[in-house]
Short mmCIF file of C-alpha atoms and ligand atoms in Angstrom, two decimals:
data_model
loop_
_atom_site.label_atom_id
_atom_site.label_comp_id
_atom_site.label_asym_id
_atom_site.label_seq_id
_atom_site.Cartn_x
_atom_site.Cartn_y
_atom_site.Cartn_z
CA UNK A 1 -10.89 26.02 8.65
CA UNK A 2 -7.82 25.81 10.96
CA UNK A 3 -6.18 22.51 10.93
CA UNK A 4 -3.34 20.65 12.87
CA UNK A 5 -0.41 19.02 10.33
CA UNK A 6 2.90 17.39 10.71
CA UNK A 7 4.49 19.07 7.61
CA UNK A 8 8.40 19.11 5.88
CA UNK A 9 9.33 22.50 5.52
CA UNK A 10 11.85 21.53 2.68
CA UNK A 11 13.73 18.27 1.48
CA UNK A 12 14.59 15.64 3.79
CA UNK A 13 13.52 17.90 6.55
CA UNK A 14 12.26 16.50 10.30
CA UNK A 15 8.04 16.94 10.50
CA UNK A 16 6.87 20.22 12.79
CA UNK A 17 4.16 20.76 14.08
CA UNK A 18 1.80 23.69 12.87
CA UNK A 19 -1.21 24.83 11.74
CA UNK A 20 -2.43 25.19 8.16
CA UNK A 21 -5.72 26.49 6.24
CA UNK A 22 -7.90 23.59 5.09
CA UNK A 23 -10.97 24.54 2.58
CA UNK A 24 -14.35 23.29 3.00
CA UNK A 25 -14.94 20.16 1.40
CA UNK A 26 -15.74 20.76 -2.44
CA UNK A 27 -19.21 18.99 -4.28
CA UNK A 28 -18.22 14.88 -3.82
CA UNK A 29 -15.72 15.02 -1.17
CA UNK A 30 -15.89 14.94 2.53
CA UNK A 31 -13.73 15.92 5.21
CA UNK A 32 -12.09 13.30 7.83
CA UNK A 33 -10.99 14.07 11.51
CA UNK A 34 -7.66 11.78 11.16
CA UNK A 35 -7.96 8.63 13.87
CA UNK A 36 -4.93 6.88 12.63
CA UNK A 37 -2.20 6.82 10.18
CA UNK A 38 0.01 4.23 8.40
CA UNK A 39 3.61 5.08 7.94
CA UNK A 40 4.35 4.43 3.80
CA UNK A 41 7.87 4.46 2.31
CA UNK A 42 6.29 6.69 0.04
CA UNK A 43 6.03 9.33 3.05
CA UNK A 44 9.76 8.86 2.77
CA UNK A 45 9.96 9.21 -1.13
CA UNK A 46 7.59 12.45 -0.93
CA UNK A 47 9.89 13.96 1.94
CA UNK A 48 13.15 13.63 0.15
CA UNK A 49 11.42 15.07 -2.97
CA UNK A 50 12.57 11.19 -4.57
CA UNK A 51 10.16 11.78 -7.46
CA UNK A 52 10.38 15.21 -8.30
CA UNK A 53 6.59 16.12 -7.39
CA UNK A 54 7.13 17.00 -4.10
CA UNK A 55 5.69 21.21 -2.89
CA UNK A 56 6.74 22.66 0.97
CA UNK A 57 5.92 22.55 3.39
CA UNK A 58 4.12 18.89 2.74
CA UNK A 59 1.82 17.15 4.84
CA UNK A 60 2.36 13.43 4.23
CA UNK A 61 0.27 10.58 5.32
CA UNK A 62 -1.95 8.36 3.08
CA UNK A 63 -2.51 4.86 4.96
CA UNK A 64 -5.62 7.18 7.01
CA UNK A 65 -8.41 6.13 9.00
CA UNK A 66 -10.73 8.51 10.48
CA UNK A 67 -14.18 9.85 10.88
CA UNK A 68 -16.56 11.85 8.47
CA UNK A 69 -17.01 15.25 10.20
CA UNK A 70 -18.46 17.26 6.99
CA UNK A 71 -19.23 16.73 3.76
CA UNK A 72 -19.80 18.34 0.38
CA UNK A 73 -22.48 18.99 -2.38
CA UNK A 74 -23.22 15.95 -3.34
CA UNK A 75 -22.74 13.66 -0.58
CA UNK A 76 -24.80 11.93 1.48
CA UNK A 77 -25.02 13.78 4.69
CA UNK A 78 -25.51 10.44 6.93
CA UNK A 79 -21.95 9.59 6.44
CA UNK A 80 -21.12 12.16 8.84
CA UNK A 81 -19.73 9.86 11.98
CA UNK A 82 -19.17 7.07 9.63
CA UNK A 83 -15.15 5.71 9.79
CA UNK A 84 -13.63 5.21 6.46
CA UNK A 85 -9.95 4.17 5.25
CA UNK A 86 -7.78 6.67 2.90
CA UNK A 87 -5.09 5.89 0.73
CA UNK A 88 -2.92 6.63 -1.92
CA UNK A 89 -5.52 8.18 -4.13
CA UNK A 90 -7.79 11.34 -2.60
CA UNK A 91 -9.88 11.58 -6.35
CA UNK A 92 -10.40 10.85 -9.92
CA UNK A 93 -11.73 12.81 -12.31
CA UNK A 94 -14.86 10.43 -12.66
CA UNK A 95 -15.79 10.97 -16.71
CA UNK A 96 -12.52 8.99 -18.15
CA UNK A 97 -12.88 5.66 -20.04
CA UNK A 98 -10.97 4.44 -17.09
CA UNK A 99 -12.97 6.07 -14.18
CA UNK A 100 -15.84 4.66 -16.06
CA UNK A 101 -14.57 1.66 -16.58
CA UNK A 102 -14.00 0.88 -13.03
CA UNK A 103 -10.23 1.03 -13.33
CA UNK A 104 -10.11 4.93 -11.44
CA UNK A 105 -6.88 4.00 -10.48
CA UNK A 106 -5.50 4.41 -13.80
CA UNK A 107 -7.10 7.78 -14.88
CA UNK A 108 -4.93 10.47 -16.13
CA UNK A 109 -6.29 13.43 -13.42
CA UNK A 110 -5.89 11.56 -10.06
CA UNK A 111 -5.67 13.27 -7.18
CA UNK A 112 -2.81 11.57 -4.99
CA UNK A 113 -3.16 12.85 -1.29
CA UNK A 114 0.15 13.84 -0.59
CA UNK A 115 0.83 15.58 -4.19
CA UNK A 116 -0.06 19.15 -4.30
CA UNK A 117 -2.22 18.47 -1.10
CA UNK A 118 -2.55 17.87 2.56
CA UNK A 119 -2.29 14.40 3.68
CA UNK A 120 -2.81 12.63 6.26
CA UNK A 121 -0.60 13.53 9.02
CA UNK A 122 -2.71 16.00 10.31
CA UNK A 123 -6.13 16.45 12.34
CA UNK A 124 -8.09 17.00 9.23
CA UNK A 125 -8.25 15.57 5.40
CA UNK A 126 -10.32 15.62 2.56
CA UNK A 127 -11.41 13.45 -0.11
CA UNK A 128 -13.35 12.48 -2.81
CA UNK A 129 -16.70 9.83 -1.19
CA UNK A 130 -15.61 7.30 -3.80
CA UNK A 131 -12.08 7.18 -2.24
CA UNK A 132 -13.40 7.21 1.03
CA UNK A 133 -13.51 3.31 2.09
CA UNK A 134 -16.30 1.93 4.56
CA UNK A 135 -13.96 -0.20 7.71
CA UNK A 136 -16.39 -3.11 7.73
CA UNK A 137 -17.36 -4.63 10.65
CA UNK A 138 -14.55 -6.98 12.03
CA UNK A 139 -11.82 -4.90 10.75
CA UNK A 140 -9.78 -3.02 13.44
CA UNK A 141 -9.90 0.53 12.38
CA UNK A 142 -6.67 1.25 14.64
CA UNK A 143 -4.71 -1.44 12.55
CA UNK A 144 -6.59 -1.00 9.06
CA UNK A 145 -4.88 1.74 7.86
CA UNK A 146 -1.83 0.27 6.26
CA UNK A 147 -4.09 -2.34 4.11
CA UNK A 148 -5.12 1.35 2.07
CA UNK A 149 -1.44 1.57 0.20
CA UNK A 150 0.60 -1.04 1.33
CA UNK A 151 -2.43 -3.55 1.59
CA UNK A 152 -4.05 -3.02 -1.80
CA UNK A 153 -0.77 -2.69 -3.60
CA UNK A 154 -0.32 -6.30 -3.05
CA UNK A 155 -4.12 -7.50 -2.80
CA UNK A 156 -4.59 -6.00 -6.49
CA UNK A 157 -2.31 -8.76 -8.32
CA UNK A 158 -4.77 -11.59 -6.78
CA UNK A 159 -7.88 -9.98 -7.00
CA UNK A 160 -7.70 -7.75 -9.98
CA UNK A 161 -5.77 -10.28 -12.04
CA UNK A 162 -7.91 -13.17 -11.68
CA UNK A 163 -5.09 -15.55 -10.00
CA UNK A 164 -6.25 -19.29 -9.38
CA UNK A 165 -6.13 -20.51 -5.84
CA UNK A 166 -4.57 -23.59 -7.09
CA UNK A 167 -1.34 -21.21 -8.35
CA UNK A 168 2.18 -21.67 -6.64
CA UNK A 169 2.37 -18.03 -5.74
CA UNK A 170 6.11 -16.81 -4.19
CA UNK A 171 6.36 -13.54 -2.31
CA UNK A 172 9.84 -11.78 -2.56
CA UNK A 173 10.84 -9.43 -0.22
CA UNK A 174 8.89 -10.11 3.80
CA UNK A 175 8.36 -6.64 4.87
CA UNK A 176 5.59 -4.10 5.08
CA UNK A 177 4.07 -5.11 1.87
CA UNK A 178 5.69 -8.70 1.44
CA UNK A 179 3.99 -9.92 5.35
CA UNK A 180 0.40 -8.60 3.69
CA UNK A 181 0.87 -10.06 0.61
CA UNK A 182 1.15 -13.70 2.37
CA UNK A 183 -1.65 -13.20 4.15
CA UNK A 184 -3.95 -12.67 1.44
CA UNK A 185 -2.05 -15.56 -0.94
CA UNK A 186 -2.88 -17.58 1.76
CA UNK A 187 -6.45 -17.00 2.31
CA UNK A 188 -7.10 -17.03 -1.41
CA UNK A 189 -6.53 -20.41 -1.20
CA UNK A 190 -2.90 -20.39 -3.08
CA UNK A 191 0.24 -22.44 -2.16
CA UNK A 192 2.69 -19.58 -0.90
CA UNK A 193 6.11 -19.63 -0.61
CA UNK A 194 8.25 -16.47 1.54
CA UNK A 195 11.43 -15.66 -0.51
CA UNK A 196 13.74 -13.73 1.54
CA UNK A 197 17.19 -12.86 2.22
CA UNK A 198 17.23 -13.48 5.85
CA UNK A 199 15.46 -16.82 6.35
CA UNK A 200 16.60 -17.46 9.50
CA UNK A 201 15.49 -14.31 11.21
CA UNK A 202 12.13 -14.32 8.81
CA UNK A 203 10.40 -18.17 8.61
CA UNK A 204 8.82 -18.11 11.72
CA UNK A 205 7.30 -15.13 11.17
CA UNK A 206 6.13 -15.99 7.17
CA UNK A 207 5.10 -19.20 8.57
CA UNK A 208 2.67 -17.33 11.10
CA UNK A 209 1.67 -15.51 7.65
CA UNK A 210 0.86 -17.84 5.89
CA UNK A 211 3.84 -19.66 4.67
CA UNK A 212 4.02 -22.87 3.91
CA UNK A 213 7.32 -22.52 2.61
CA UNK A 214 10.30 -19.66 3.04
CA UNK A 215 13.43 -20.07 0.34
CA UNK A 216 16.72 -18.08 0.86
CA UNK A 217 16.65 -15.15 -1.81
CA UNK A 218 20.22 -16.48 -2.73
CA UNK A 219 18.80 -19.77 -3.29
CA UNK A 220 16.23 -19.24 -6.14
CA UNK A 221 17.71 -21.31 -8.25
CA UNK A 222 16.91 -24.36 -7.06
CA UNK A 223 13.01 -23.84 -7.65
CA UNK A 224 13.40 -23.79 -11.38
CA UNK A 225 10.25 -23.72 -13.00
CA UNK A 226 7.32 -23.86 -10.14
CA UNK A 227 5.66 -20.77 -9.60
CA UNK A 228 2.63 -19.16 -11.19
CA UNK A 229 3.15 -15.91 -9.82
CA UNK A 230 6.11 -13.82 -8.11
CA UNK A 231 4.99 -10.69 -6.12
CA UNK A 232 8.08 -9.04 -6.10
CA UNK A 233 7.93 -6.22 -3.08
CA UNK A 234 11.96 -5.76 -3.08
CA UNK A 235 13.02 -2.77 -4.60
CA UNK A 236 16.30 -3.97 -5.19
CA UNK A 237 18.18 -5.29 -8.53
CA UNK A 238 18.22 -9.32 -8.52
CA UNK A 239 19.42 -12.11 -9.94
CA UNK A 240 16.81 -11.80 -12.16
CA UNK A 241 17.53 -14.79 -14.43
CA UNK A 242 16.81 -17.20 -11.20
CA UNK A 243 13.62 -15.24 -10.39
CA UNK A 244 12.86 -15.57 -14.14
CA UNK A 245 14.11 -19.09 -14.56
CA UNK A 246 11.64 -19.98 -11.29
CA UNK A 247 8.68 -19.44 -13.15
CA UNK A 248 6.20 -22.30 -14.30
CA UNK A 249 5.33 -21.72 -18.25
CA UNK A 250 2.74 -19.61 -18.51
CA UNK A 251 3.89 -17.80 -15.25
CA UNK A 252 3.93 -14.10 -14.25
CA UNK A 253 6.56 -12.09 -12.45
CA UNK A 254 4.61 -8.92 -11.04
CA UNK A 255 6.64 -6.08 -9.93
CA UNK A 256 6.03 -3.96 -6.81
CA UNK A 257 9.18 -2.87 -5.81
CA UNK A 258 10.15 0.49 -7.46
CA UNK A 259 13.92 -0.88 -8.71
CA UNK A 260 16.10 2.57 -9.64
CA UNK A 261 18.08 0.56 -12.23
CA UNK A 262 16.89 -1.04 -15.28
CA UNK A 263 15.39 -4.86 -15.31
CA UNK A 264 17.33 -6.55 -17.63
CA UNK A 265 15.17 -9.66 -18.45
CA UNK A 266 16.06 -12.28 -21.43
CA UNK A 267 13.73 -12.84 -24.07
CA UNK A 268 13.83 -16.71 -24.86
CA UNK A 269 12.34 -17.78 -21.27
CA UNK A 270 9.05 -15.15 -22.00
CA UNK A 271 8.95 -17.04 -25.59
CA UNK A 272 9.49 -20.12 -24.61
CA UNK A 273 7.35 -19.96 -20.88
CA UNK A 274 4.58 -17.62 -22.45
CA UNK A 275 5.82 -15.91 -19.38
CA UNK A 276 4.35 -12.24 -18.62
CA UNK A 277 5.69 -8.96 -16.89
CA UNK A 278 3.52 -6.83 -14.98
CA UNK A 279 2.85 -4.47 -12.33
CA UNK A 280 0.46 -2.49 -10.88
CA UNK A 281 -0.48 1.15 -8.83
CA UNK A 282 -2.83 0.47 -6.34
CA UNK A 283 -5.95 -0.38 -7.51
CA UNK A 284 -9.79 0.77 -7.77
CA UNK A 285 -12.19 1.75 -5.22
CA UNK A 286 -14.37 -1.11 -5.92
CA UNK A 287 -11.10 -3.55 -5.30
CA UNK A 288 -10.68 -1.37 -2.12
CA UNK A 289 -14.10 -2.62 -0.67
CA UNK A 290 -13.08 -6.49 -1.77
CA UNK A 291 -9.98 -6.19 -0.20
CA UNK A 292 -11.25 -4.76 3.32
CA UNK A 293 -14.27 -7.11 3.58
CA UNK A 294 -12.10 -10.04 2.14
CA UNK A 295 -9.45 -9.14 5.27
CA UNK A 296 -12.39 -8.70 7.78
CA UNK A 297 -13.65 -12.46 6.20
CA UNK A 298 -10.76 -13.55 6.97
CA UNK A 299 -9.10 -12.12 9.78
CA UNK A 300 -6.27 -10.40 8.02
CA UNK A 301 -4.17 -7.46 9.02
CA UNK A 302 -1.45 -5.55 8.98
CA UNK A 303 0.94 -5.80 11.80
CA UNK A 304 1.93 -2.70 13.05
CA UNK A 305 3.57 -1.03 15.50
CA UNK A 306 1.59 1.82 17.48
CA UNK A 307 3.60 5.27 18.19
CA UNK A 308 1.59 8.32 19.47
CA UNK A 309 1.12 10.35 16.30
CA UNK A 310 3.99 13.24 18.29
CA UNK A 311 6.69 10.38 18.10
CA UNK A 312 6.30 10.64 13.78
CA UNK A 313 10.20 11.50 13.07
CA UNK A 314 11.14 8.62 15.94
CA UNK A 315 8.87 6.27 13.32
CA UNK A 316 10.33 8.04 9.90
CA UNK A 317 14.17 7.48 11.28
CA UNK A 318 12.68 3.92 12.16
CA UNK A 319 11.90 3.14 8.91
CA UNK A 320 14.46 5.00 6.78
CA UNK A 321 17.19 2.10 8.82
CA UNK A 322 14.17 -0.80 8.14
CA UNK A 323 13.62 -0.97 11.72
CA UNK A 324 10.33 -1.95 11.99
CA UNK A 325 7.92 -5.05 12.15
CA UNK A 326 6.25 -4.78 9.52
CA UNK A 327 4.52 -1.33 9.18
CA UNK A 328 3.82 1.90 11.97
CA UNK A 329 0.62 3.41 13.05
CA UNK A 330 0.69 6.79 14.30
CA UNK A 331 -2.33 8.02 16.61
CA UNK A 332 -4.07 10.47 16.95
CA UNK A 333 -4.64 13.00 18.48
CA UNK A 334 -2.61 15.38 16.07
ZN1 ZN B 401 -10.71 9.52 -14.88
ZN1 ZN B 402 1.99 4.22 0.30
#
């Protein structure tokens, strides 16, 4: 099958347009026509090779939300027509302790949709049904697709580790994952504070979030000892002896930002605190569904910004200089 793509014909390179081969779907995947599609810094990572993993030309894209067109052995042939959400992960092999276990996100043979793949800039992409997310009623599937990468990276440290809605819960970092990530700390009942480096230009906006307080970045020190939980989305080095020292004992700093340089973290304040380290990639497909019927609950989304999927390098340069608020949609068609 002939498909449309937006590929990278080498490293750093500017998307073209083209065509590509696409194979039918395989047993237990189906095929997508592409609706819309989230813009991920991870595009970014995959088209500057960042990680090393990257194959040309690449098709990135893997915030997608589209309909079922075809599907393979194995799959129930009335979710052709059905719209469902795409993320980071196309498949999993399905027979691992972990794919058994319900934690598919962590198996050894997953199939990212951008590695080794075609993603979701494009008119067509495939994927395995369990990846494939239902958009529940009350969800808009033109601004849903961000919540598939962005959205469950920070939904999976509430939902997947239990967090009390009676925790002090800080978000560092208000951006395309930090402006979710108050959202749902909100709605799951927590007391949220916005930690950020421009508070003037940011606390009206992490109010509207969910807010109830925003503390300069260069000011953590002064909130010694109060949270329960730190989503950290910046991906920068910190002072990381006030982020540390503005735990509560027992408290947990969970990591989301992909820092280059090491974290060096003291140990007396873990000893003394019981304090914990963590992060976290994604999460399952089960946590998917929570998180898409817990935002249609409660009337969360992204906020994006809508470019016409032919305007994709005006929305990469956009983000590569942080110029957006919080998170683009490209539409389709291809
Ligand atoms: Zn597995
Ligand atoms: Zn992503």
């Amino acid at each position: 099958m002939q498909i449309t793509v937006w590929q990278a014909d080498s490293v750093g390179a500017l998307l073209q347009r083209g065509t590509a081969q696409l194979l039918e779907p395989g047993p237990d995947e189906a095929l997508l026509e592409v609706l819309h599609g989230g813009l991920c810094h991870s595009d970014l990572s995959m088209i500057d090779n960042s990680w090393g993993v990257s194959a040309y030309p690449l098709v990135p894209g893997h915030e997608v939300v589209g309909r079922v067109v075809q599907v393979g052995e194995g799959v129930d042939p009335s979710l052709v027509g059905q719209l469902r959400g795409l993320g980071w992960i196309a498949g999993s092999c399905r027979h691992c302790s972990w794919c058994l276990g319900g934690e598919a996100n962590l198996c050894a043979d997953l199939e990212a949709t951008v590695v080794g793949r075609s993603g979701g800039f494009a008119s067509h992409v495939k994927g395995h049904q369990d990846w494939l997310i239902p958009i529940p009623e009350g969800l808009s599937p033109a601004d849903a697709g961000p919540l598939f990468c962005g959205g469950i990276t920070v939904f999976a440290p509430l939902l997947d580790e239990a967090v009390s809605p009676t925790a002090r819960v800080a978000v560092i970092g208000i951006g395309g994952l930090g402006h979710m990530a108050l959202q749902f700390a909100k709605a799951w009942g927590c007391e949220v504070t916005a930690i950020t480096t421009h508070p003037e230009r940011k606390a009206a906006e992490a109010t509207a979030f969910g807010a109830h307080g925003v503390v300069a970045l260069s000011a953590l020190a002064d909130q010694a000892g109060r949270f329960d939980l730190i989503i950290n989305t910046s991906n920068h080095s910190l002072d990381w002896d006030a982020v540390v020292g503005s735990l509560a004992p027992r408290g947990r700093l969970h990591q989301l930002g992909v820092v280059t340089e090491p974290i060096p973290l003291q140990a007396f304040p873990f000893i003394a605190g019981r304090l914990q380290f963590t992060g976290s990639p994604t999460s399952s497909p089960a946590s998917l569904r929570r998180m898409v019927d817990f935002c249609a609950r409660h009337g969360i989304k992204p906020q994006v910004e809508h470019l016409p999927m032919a305007e994709i390098n005006t929305a990469i340069e956009r983000l590569r200089k942080g110029d957006v608020r919080y998170r683009f949609v490209l539409d389709g068609p291809v």
